[in-house]
XYZ file of N, CA, C and O in Angstrom:
748
model
N 11.161 -9.857 -17.327
C 10.473 -10.014 -15.982
C 9.910 -11.093 -16.567
O 9.668 -12.377 -17.283
N 10.125 -11.762 -16.144
C 9.337 -14.336 -15.239
C 8.606 -13.541 -14.992
O 7.810 -12.734 -14.474
N 7.905 -14.521 -15.582
C 5.887 -14.582 -15.334
C 6.126 -14.795 -13.804
O 4.977 -14.619 -12.815
N 6.955 -15.486 -12.685
C 7.257 -15.737 -11.724
C 7.273 -14.466 -10.790
O 6.338 -15.318 -9.946
N 8.567 -14.356 -11.056
C 8.083 -12.907 -9.895
C 6.768 -11.697 -10.469
O 6.807 -11.372 -8.973
N 5.797 -12.333 -11.021
C 4.390 -11.428 -11.566
C 3.924 -12.389 -10.603
O 3.059 -11.386 -9.943
N 4.048 -12.964 -10.503
C 2.865 -14.002 -9.965
C 3.391 -14.178 -8.644
O 2.457 -13.395 -7.542
N 4.419 -13.881 -8.074
C 4.606 -13.547 -6.664
C 4.575 -12.057 -6.087
O 3.980 -12.074 -4.850
N 4.450 -10.969 -6.455
C 3.990 -9.552 -6.018
C 2.378 -9.857 -5.983
O 1.768 -9.577 -4.871
N 1.076 -10.200 -6.791
C -0.104 -10.169 -7.182
C 0.159 -11.318 -6.606
O -1.642 -10.706 -5.783
N 0.105 -12.438 -6.570
C -0.861 -13.972 -4.842
C 0.104 -12.980 -3.641
O -1.017 -12.988 -3.337
N 1.130 -11.987 -3.288
C 1.229 -12.103 -1.929
C 0.481 -10.642 -1.937
O 0.087 -10.352 -0.908
N -0.453 -9.427 -3.012
C -1.493 -8.886 -3.004
C -2.730 -8.519 -2.478
O -2.870 -8.202 -1.107
N -2.737 -10.296 -2.950
C -4.292 -10.018 -2.751
C -4.405 -11.310 -1.375
O -5.262 -11.023 -0.908
N -3.495 -11.761 -1.200
C -3.661 -12.937 -0.269
C -3.542 -11.540 1.002
O -4.421 -12.017 2.528
N -2.208 -10.911 1.093
C -2.694 -9.972 2.346
C -4.556 -9.025 2.700
O -4.097 -8.396 3.194
N -5.024 -8.052 0.706
C -6.306 -8.030 1.104
C -6.753 -8.527 1.269
O -8.160 -7.718 2.041
N -6.872 -9.863 1.516
C -8.005 -10.867 1.618
C -7.471 -11.780 3.547
O -8.724 -11.265 3.903
N -6.443 -11.162 4.133
C -6.615 -10.452 4.925
C -7.398 -9.729 5.684
O -8.198 -9.506 6.561
N -7.007 -9.088 4.636
C -7.504 -7.098 4.727
C -8.846 -7.461 5.644
O -9.717 -7.306 5.767
N -10.017 -7.934 4.407
C -11.152 -8.451 4.605
C -11.641 -9.376 5.442
O -12.912 -9.056 5.190
N -10.440 -10.243 5.344
C -11.000 -11.390 6.368
C -11.777 -10.391 8.002
O -12.737 -11.002 8.620
N -10.420 -10.018 8.500
C -11.109 -8.851 9.604
C -11.366 -8.171 9.322
O -12.404 -8.324 10.510
N -11.903 -7.220 8.136
C -12.965 -6.439 8.262
C -14.830 -7.073 8.256
O -15.613 -6.438 8.314
N -15.010 -7.814 7.709
C -15.941 -9.647 8.043
C -16.165 -9.984 8.800
O -17.412 -9.907 9.890
N -15.177 -10.412 10.132
C -14.891 -10.188 11.673
C -15.725 -9.523 11.984
O -16.936 -9.116 12.536
N -14.756 -8.354 12.442
C -15.561 -6.683 12.746
C -16.905 -6.731 12.581
O -17.641 -6.156 13.836
N -16.988 -6.098 10.897
C -18.142 -6.401 10.955
C -19.338 -6.931 11.533
O -20.550 -6.396 12.127
N -19.054 -8.400 11.126
C -19.693 -9.348 11.956
C -20.570 -9.296 13.217
O -21.103 -9.044 14.312
N -19.301 -8.583 13.985
C -19.026 -8.448 15.815
C -19.649 -6.876 16.192
O -21.212 -7.709 17.049
N -20.060 -6.349 14.969
C -20.407 -5.095 15.894
C -21.707 -5.097 14.854
O -23.341 -4.413 15.832
N -22.084 -5.714 14.302
C -23.616 -6.556 14.435
C -23.857 -6.975 14.874
O -25.122 -6.998 15.067
N -23.435 -7.915 15.538
C -24.500 -8.732 16.530
C -24.634 -7.895 18.164
O -26.162 -8.091 18.364
N -23.747 -7.033 18.064
C -23.825 -6.197 18.955
C -24.952 -5.383 18.943
O -25.703 -5.508 19.996
N -25.418 -4.604 18.131
C -26.333 -4.347 17.641
C -28.041 -4.899 17.406
O -28.526 -4.254 18.758
N -27.053 -5.695 17.106
C -29.553 -7.015 17.378
C -29.179 -6.986 18.091
O -30.571 -6.784 18.071
N -27.879 -7.453 18.949
C -29.071 -8.387 20.295
C -29.633 -7.163 21.321
O -30.538 -7.275 21.951
N -28.098 -5.949 21.398
C -29.497 -4.694 21.281
C -30.773 -3.832 21.027
O -31.393 -3.726 22.763
N -30.755 -4.672 20.424
C -32.285 -4.380 19.909
C -33.995 -5.031 20.000
O -34.225 -4.734 18.979
N -32.821 -6.262 20.542
C -33.368 -6.878 20.861
C -34.455 -7.649 18.576
O -35.132 -7.950 18.665
N -33.533 -8.546 18.346
C -34.093 -8.211 16.638
C -34.087 -10.137 16.917
O -33.538 -10.684 17.165
N -34.992 -10.892 16.462
C -35.222 -12.619 16.018
C -33.794 -12.262 15.491
O -33.868 -12.046 14.656
N -33.307 -13.571 15.928
C -32.526 -14.820 15.032
C -31.126 -14.334 14.729
O -30.810 -13.656 13.878
N -30.603 -12.299 16.113
C -29.846 -11.699 15.851
C -28.576 -12.185 15.699
O -27.124 -12.704 15.075
N -28.080 -13.534 15.800
C -27.228 -14.456 15.884
C -26.977 -14.726 14.463
O -25.424 -14.286 14.051
N -27.551 -15.772 13.095
C -28.250 -15.299 12.630
C -27.748 -14.187 11.238
O -26.780 -14.494 10.374
N -28.325 -13.411 11.598
C -28.460 -11.905 10.814
C -27.081 -11.826 11.072
O -26.566 -10.951 9.716
N -26.506 -11.432 11.528
C -24.524 -11.499 12.330
C -23.960 -12.010 11.513
O -23.287 -11.152 10.875
N -24.109 -12.949 11.344
C -22.572 -14.039 10.472
C -23.041 -14.211 8.654
O -22.450 -14.368 8.590
N -24.842 -13.776 9.474
C -25.179 -13.630 7.113
C -24.359 -11.791 6.938
O -24.441 -12.660 5.346
N -24.735 -11.043 8.169
C -24.133 -10.091 7.662
C -22.496 -9.915 7.260
O -21.884 -8.738 6.829
N -21.852 -10.239 8.222
C -20.588 -10.489 7.857
C -20.080 -11.584 6.703
O -19.175 -11.152 6.605
N -19.888 -12.862 6.395
C -20.802 -13.105 5.285
C -19.808 -11.452 3.789
O -19.776 -12.518 2.584
N -22.123 -10.978 3.854
C -22.302 -10.552 3.081
C -21.312 -9.496 2.949
O -21.145 -9.120 1.483
N -20.702 -9.122 3.416
C -19.020 -7.855 3.673
C -18.219 -8.166 2.130
O -17.524 -7.844 2.413
N -17.697 -8.975 1.876
C -17.477 -9.677 0.656
C -18.069 -8.843 -0.750
O -16.889 -8.762 -1.356
N -18.872 -9.349 -0.610
C -19.954 -8.122 -1.645
C -19.474 -6.414 -1.144
O -20.473 -5.947 -0.426
N -18.393 -5.971 -2.501
C -18.795 -4.771 -1.687
C -19.649 -3.896 -1.859
O -20.492 -3.942 -3.052
N -19.916 -2.057 -1.167
C -21.269 -1.919 -1.504
C -22.782 -2.252 -0.962
O -23.089 -1.483 -0.719
N -22.748 -2.971 -1.861
C -24.344 -3.347 -1.903
C -24.330 -4.461 -0.615
O -25.632 -5.175 -0.542
N -23.602 -5.733 -0.144
C -23.694 -6.833 0.373
C -23.659 -5.914 2.364
O -24.814 -6.598 2.227
N -23.799 -4.834 2.441
C -23.376 -4.921 4.487
C -26.224 -4.518 3.792
O -26.447 -4.221 4.549
N -25.723 -4.260 2.909
C -27.457 -3.201 2.416
C -28.417 -4.902 2.355
O -28.842 -4.812 3.162
N -27.555 -6.091 2.068
C -28.469 -6.890 1.805
C -28.966 -7.368 2.640
O -29.399 -8.455 3.386
N -27.690 -7.530 3.673
C -27.518 -8.176 5.437
C -28.794 -7.520 5.550
O -29.235 -7.604 6.781
N -28.967 -6.707 5.338
C -30.096 -4.838 6.719
C -31.505 -6.350 6.363
O -32.194 -5.582 7.096
N -32.331 -6.687 5.646
C -32.781 -7.183 5.222
C -33.124 -7.728 5.757
O -34.237 -7.834 6.190
N -32.931 -9.131 6.922
C -33.623 -9.646 7.387
C -33.026 -9.225 8.677
O -34.982 -9.624 8.835
N -32.764 -8.319 9.164
C -33.383 -7.626 10.431
C -34.492 -7.009 9.911
O -35.349 -7.408 11.270
N -34.391 -6.075 9.180
C -35.689 -5.290 8.871
C -37.145 -6.211 8.626
O -38.418 -5.753 9.754
N -37.088 -7.446 8.304
C -37.691 -8.382 7.546
C -38.499 -8.875 8.961
O -39.258 -8.782 9.389
N -37.267 -8.941 10.513
C -38.073 -9.358 11.249
C -38.941 -9.392 12.564
O -39.586 -9.314 13.271
N -37.797 -7.738 12.327
C -38.820 -7.037 12.731
C -39.909 -6.126 12.657
O -40.875 -6.590 13.609
N -40.618 -6.756 11.344
C -41.544 -6.283 10.344
C -42.529 -7.497 10.854
O -43.937 -7.500 11.750
N -42.516 -8.889 10.864
C -42.855 -10.278 11.158
C -42.899 -10.058 12.531
O -44.605 -10.561 13.481
N -42.309 -9.838 13.876
C -42.391 -9.981 15.429
C -43.699 -8.379 15.270
O -43.983 -8.460 17.556
N -43.577 -8.103 14.357
C -45.173 -6.578 15.240
C -43.982 -5.536 16.861
O -44.718 -6.060 17.056
N -42.555 -5.722 16.429
C -42.271 -4.367 17.121
C -42.822 -3.478 16.735
O -42.789 -2.885 15.701
N -42.169 -2.140 17.570
C -42.258 -0.592 17.702
C -41.988 -0.235 16.542
O -40.080 -0.566 16.257
N -42.598 0.533 15.571
C -41.385 1.704 14.627
C -39.945 2.057 14.904
O -39.652 2.768 13.703
N -40.565 2.762 16.332
C -39.265 2.561 16.750
C -38.734 1.974 16.683
O -37.007 2.271 16.785
N -38.254 1.178 17.385
C -37.096 -0.155 17.029
C -36.537 -0.550 15.761
O -35.089 -0.123 15.412
N -37.505 -0.152 15.092
C -36.980 -1.115 13.485
C -36.060 0.277 12.762
O -34.463 0.560 12.373
N -37.031 1.721 13.842
C -36.004 4.180 13.204
C -34.336 3.375 14.458
O -33.615 3.677 13.425
N -34.345 2.898 14.616
C -32.999 2.672 15.635
C -32.292 1.652 14.489
O -31.202 2.353 15.359
N -33.028 0.868 14.447
C -32.185 -0.252 13.471
C -31.573 0.077 12.498
O -29.921 0.340 11.704
N -32.922 1.477 11.856
C -32.212 1.302 10.405
C -30.353 2.842 10.520
O -29.321 2.959 10.101
N -31.576 3.421 11.980
C -29.718 4.277 12.456
C -28.187 3.766 12.633
O -27.252 4.690 12.038
N -28.654 3.231 13.429
C -27.475 1.906 13.755
C -26.857 1.185 12.507
O -25.337 1.288 12.400
N -27.804 0.590 11.657
C -27.005 0.764 10.104
C -26.562 1.677 9.386
O -24.651 1.739 9.204
N -26.767 2.846 9.371
C -26.109 4.163 8.632
C -25.197 3.868 9.596
O -23.889 4.029 8.487
N -25.294 4.199 10.484
C -23.118 4.619 11.757
C -22.363 3.137 11.148
O -21.173 3.389 11.190
N -23.158 1.642 11.246
C -22.038 0.826 10.835
C -21.942 1.474 9.537
O -20.575 0.942 9.694
N -22.083 1.369 9.369
C -21.532 1.530 7.120
C -21.669 2.841 7.045
O -19.527 2.162 6.352
N -21.123 3.656 7.155
C -20.182 4.510 7.608
C -19.145 4.908 8.367
O -18.079 5.172 7.439
N -19.145 3.829 9.420
C -18.165 3.214 10.188
C -16.979 2.486 9.557
O -15.674 2.511 8.794
N -18.412 1.999 8.854
C -17.055 0.491 7.814
C -16.462 0.958 6.656
O -14.981 1.169 6.527
N -17.323 1.394 6.126
C -16.159 2.403 4.430
C -15.942 3.011 4.820
O -14.497 3.354 4.264
N -15.700 5.013 6.303
C -15.548 4.856 6.098
C -13.977 5.281 6.644
O -12.909 5.568 7.033
N -14.159 4.273 8.167
C -12.999 4.614 8.660
C -11.963 2.807 8.342
O -10.768 2.670 9.171
N -12.759 2.265 8.964
C -12.863 0.367 9.204
C -11.832 -0.068 8.305
O -10.474 -0.741 8.002
N -12.691 -0.027 7.072
C -12.226 -0.733 5.492
C -10.353 -0.239 4.787
O -9.769 -0.708 4.995
N -10.534 1.636 4.939
C -9.537 2.185 5.241
C -8.009 0.847 5.765
O -6.628 1.770 5.243
N -7.995 1.892 7.401
C -7.280 1.010 8.085
C -6.900 -0.108 7.992
O -5.517 -0.207 8.175
N -8.194 -1.138 8.357
C -7.414 -2.993 7.651
C -6.587 -2.289 6.586
O -5.499 -3.174 5.750
N -7.059 -1.858 5.588
C -6.381 -1.847 4.050
C -4.559 -1.431 4.485
O -3.913 -1.713 3.389
N -4.563 -0.389 4.725
C -3.645 0.425 5.178
C -2.631 -0.864 6.376
O -1.291 -0.546 5.219
N -2.414 -0.944 7.170
C -2.230 -2.305 7.988
C -1.720 -3.122 7.532
O -1.222 -3.720 7.077
N -3.083 -3.966 6.552
C -2.234 -5.228 5.769
C -1.471 -4.763 4.979
O -0.604 -5.293 4.612
N -1.772 -3.104 3.284
C -1.149 -3.681 2.474
C -0.727 -2.163 2.255
O -0.387 -2.106 1.045
N -0.016 -1.559 2.847
C 0.387 -0.175 2.791
C 0.242 0.816 2.122
O 0.482 1.642 1.308
N -1.498 0.448 1.936
C -2.025 1.222 0.731
C -2.616 2.699 1.829
O -1.829 2.724 2.750
N -2.410 3.697 1.308
C -2.125 5.198 1.995
C -3.698 5.269 2.972
O -4.417 4.878 1.103
N -4.492 6.088 3.891
C -6.048 6.236 3.767
C -6.911 6.613 2.908
O -8.073 6.564 2.280
N -6.302 7.546 2.293
C -6.317 8.024 0.998
C -6.667 8.198 -0.064
O -7.686 7.695 -0.823
N -5.898 7.272 -0.484
C -6.424 6.633 -1.829
C -7.054 5.369 -1.203
O -7.519 4.937 -2.791
N -7.133 4.820 -0.004
C -8.222 3.755 -0.035
C -9.903 4.106 0.067
O -10.660 2.787 -0.379
N -10.121 5.231 0.664
C -11.527 5.720 -0.415
C -10.855 6.311 -0.916
O -12.371 6.327 -1.100
N -10.651 7.131 -1.781
C -10.399 8.168 -3.498
C -10.745 6.773 -4.307
O -11.825 7.146 -5.380
N -10.506 5.690 -4.886
C -10.264 4.756 -5.499
C -11.774 4.129 -5.563
O -12.283 4.076 -6.647
N -12.099 3.252 -4.678
C -13.472 3.405 -4.945
C -14.877 3.796 -5.443
O -15.150 3.489 -6.290
N -14.535 5.375 -5.186
C -15.441 5.883 -5.079
C -15.004 6.517 -6.655
O -15.857 6.495 -7.749
N -13.360 6.741 -7.572
C -13.348 6.919 -9.182
C -14.371 6.144 -9.636
O -14.384 6.107 -10.502
N -13.598 4.296 -8.507
C -13.994 3.496 -10.184
C -15.264 3.461 -10.079
O -15.706 2.415 -10.782
N -16.631 3.368 -9.281
C -17.547 3.111 -8.760
C -18.237 4.546 -9.699
O -19.059 4.372 -10.982
N -17.713 5.608 -10.278
C -18.153 6.677 -10.778
C -17.526 5.761 -13.185
O -18.554 6.313 -13.517
N -16.582 5.392 -12.868
C -16.242 5.115 -13.784
C -16.790 3.223 -14.271
O -17.276 3.554 -16.016
N -16.517 3.007 -13.755
C -17.257 1.893 -13.732
C -18.405 1.178 -12.769
O -18.478 0.681 -11.641
N -19.180 1.879 -13.349
C -20.459 1.514 -11.529
C -20.593 0.381 -10.932
O -20.067 0.366 -9.915
N -20.909 -0.862 -11.476
C -20.670 -1.686 -10.882
C -18.919 -2.238 -10.163
O -18.618 -2.900 -8.760
N -18.631 -2.822 -11.623
C -17.773 -3.783 -11.016
C -16.550 -2.970 -10.713
O -15.036 -3.290 -10.223
N -16.424 -1.786 -10.892
C -15.501 -0.707 -11.070
C -15.685 -0.906 -9.090
O -14.157 -0.835 -7.684
N -16.011 -0.956 -8.505
C -16.490 -0.554 -7.201
C -16.414 -2.390 -6.575
O -15.453 -1.906 -5.861
N -16.794 -2.858 -7.232
C -16.098 -4.657 -6.393
C -15.120 -5.007 -7.091
O -14.071 -5.691 -5.707
N -14.087 -4.135 -8.086
C -12.762 -4.547 -8.233
C -12.261 -4.003 -7.515
O -10.683 -3.428 -7.783
N -12.182 -2.470 -7.220
C -11.279 -1.495 -6.713
C -10.913 -1.774 -6.004
O -9.436 -1.764 -5.637
N -10.984 -2.698 -4.866
C -9.368 -3.092 -2.914
C -9.344 -3.667 -3.832
O -7.671 -3.611 -3.578
N -9.756 -4.752 -4.019
C -8.201 -5.101 -4.286
C -7.402 -5.354 -6.207
O -5.790 -5.549 -5.825
N -8.643 -4.872 -6.918
C -7.311 -4.228 -8.509
C -5.669 -3.406 -6.613
O -4.999 -3.201 -7.364
N -6.341 -2.016 -5.981
C -5.551 -1.237 -5.947
C -5.089 -1.875 -4.955
O -3.464 -1.519 -4.680
N -4.760 -3.586 -4.509
C -4.021 -4.053 -3.812
C -2.398 -4.027 -4.867
O -1.581 -3.810 -4.388
N -3.167 -4.301 -4.993
C -2.224 -5.315 -6.730
C -1.002 -4.248 -7.479
O -0.167 -4.284 -7.760
N -1.919 -2.899 -7.482
C -1.288 -2.120 -8.538
C -0.127 -1.299 -7.031
O 0.807 -1.429 -7.401
N -0.957 -0.652 -5.594
C 0.329 -0.816 -5.013
C 1.825 -1.447 -4.637
O 2.398 -1.550 -4.168
N 1.047 -2.550 -5.253
C 2.566 -4.089 -4.759
C 3.477 -3.531 -6.069
O 4.392 -3.407 -5.242
N 3.439 -3.170 -6.860
C 3.973 -2.567 -7.897
C 4.321 -1.564 -7.400
O 5.737 -1.813 -8.367
N 4.005 -0.947 -7.399
C 4.568 1.138 -6.934
C 5.660 0.530 -6.075
O 6.764 1.510 -6.173
N 5.039 -0.019 -5.587
C 6.616 -0.216 -4.350
C 7.635 -0.982 -4.584
O 8.629 -1.185 -3.857
N 7.028 -2.439 -5.243
C 8.739 -3.175 -6.139
C 9.555 -1.382 -6.952
O 10.115 -1.750 -6.956
N 8.314 -0.531 -7.629
C 8.785 -0.089 -8.344
C 9.061 1.980 -7.919
O 7.632 1.684 -8.940
N 9.474 2.258 -7.592
C 9.154 3.510 -7.274
C 8.949 4.346 -8.642
O 10.368 4.003 -9.439
N 8.809 5.529 -9.148
C 8.424 5.742 -9.412
C 9.812 6.262 -10.478
O 10.415 6.838 -9.474
N 10.176 6.455 -11.818
C 12.110 6.873 -12.606
C 12.869 6.168 -11.697
O 13.966 6.232 -12.619
N 12.604 5.108 -11.523
C 13.131 3.815 -11.258
C 13.486 2.373 -12.531
O 12.390 2.283 -12.364
N 14.650 1.773 -12.132
C 14.412 0.810 -12.713
C 13.930 0.363 -11.981
O 14.642 -0.367 -11.051
N 13.415 -0.627 -13.179
C 11.947 -1.939 -12.327
C 13.623 -3.137 -12.379
O 15.081 -3.835 -13.093
N 14.100 -3.886 -11.114
C 15.425 -5.020 -11.264
C 14.427 -6.097 -10.376
O 13.875 -6.341 -9.559
N 14.270 -7.551 -12.001
C 14.400 -8.616 -10.908
C 15.238 -8.891 -9.949
O 15.895 -8.608 -9.962
N 14.598 -10.169 -8.769
C 15.305 -10.548 -8.141
C 16.510 -11.782 -9.189
O 15.918 -12.795 -10.366
N 17.789 -11.975 -7.974
C 18.491 -12.346 -8.707
C 18.737 -13.387 -8.340
O 18.600 -14.009 -6.401
N 18.409 -14.594 -9.424
C 17.958 -15.907 -8.999
C 19.652 -16.700 -8.398
O 20.732 -16.612 -9.045
N 20.086 -17.567 -8.124
C 21.284 -18.134 -7.797
C 22.141 -19.008 -9.122
O 21.360 -19.613 -10.022
N 23.087 -18.804 -8.951
C 23.206 -18.962 -10.973
C 22.942 -18.118 -11.143
O 23.840 -18.129 -12.673
N 22.838 -16.879 -11.409
C 22.155 -16.268 -12.189
C 22.217 -14.743 -12.235
O 22.803 -13.841 -12.727
N 23.857 -14.811 -11.516
C 25.106 -13.627 -11.816
C 25.658 -13.951 -10.841
O 26.148 -14.381 -10.227
N 27.037 -12.809 -10.071
C 27.535 -12.022 -8.660
C 27.021 -12.403 -7.518
O 25.688 -11.394 -7.974
N 26.532 -12.774 -7.353
C 26.006 -12.909 -5.241
C 27.268 -12.067 -4.164
O 27.775 -12.738 -3.716
N 26.175 -11.046 -3.677
C 27.470 -10.624 -3.021
C 27.346 -11.069 -2.191
O 26.706 -11.473 -1.435
N 27.668 -10.623 -0.812
C 28.172 -11.255 0.687
C 26.818 -9.197 1.277
O 26.967 -8.621 0.898
N 25.648 -9.976 2.396
C 25.116 -9.056 2.921
C 26.448 -8.606 3.200
O 27.146 -7.635 3.691
N 25.129 -6.524 3.807
C 25.900 -5.838 4.010
C 26.359 -5.940 5.196
O 28.032 -5.138 5.139
N 25.938 -6.114 6.227
C 26.152 -6.711 7.689
C 26.388 -7.845 7.825
O 25.314 -9.109 7.558
N 27.743 -8.210 7.657
C 27.730 -9.988 7.734
C 27.579 -10.698 8.887
O 27.687 -9.857 10.053
N 27.244 -11.628 9.238
C 27.231 -11.934 10.764
C 28.364 -12.672 11.284
O 28.790 -12.517 11.298
N 27.310 -11.352 12.542
C 29.362 -11.825 13.429
C 28.640 -13.517 14.971
O 29.967 -12.711 15.659
N 27.633 -14.053 14.207
C 28.312 -14.860 15.131
C 29.563 -15.848 15.784
O 29.663 -16.521 16.683
N 29.957 -15.902 14.418
C 31.658 -17.011 14.337
C 32.312 -16.423 14.564
O 32.568 -17.178 15.408
N 32.447 -15.533 14.844
C 33.218 -14.647 14.940
C 33.829 -13.784 17.009
O 33.815 -14.096 17.809
N 32.078 -13.800 17.853
C 32.043 -13.881 18.598
C 31.962 -15.407 19.946
O 32.449 -16.467 20.764
N 31.958 -17.331 19.215
C 32.787 -18.516 19.452
C 34.342 -18.421 19.215
O 34.732 -19.878 19.297
N 34.114 -17.354 18.637
C 36.450 -17.786 18.389
C 36.157 -17.789 16.911
O 38.384 -18.435 16.564
N 35.844 -18.924 16.055
C 35.627 -18.823 14.827
C 36.365 -18.227 13.346
O 35.481 -17.470 13.871
N 36.762 -18.647 12.975
C 37.319 -17.863 11.516
C 35.197 -17.631 11.377
O 35.084 -18.569 10.312
N 35.050 -16.326 10.964
C 34.011 -16.658 9.103
C 34.308 -16.358 8.640
O 35.434 -16.484 7.602
N 33.272 -16.967 7.077
C 34.062 -17.486 5.737
C 33.824 -15.281 5.518
O 34.215 -15.448 4.552
N 32.982 -14.821 6.423
C 32.578 -13.457 5.834
C 34.691 -12.856 5.338
O 34.322 -11.302 5.644
N 34.619 -12.656 6.760
C 36.241 -12.425 7.577
C 37.612 -12.700 6.040
O 37.656 -13.823 5.733
């Protein structure tokens, strides 16, 4: 196996995970902004953008993002009911993001099954408390990319580069040349 082969698989998987993570950050920032604007939290747009950026820190990023809006409501001497509504909305958003949104986006980008993207971070969080939760999604994307390339029980095949063996024509040759009346090299 060449280093280039493994590098392509690993970087491709990490690129797909990063796309899913960026989409997650944007969606959470938008939902957080709607919640904060609905509750009339001071500096709602800034807190929503910060919350979207902190999504890159799994597990504790959303909790850190909650500190600013809570302090804003306390310093603005808002009613306690608004603070309770903020905490309730945060709980719903955190549950939606962790149980629905992130597994869905990982499934869409990396083809990781829904149940695997829910179970692996929990197991990794138990085995290696902080680092397991932090590294579980990108590590899962890479492992899943390798499993997709090498189904269990079948030998791994590296792609054949030009000049490294017999290169066969495709199973379905292109038909464009025969339509024009020219002879194709496949005939």
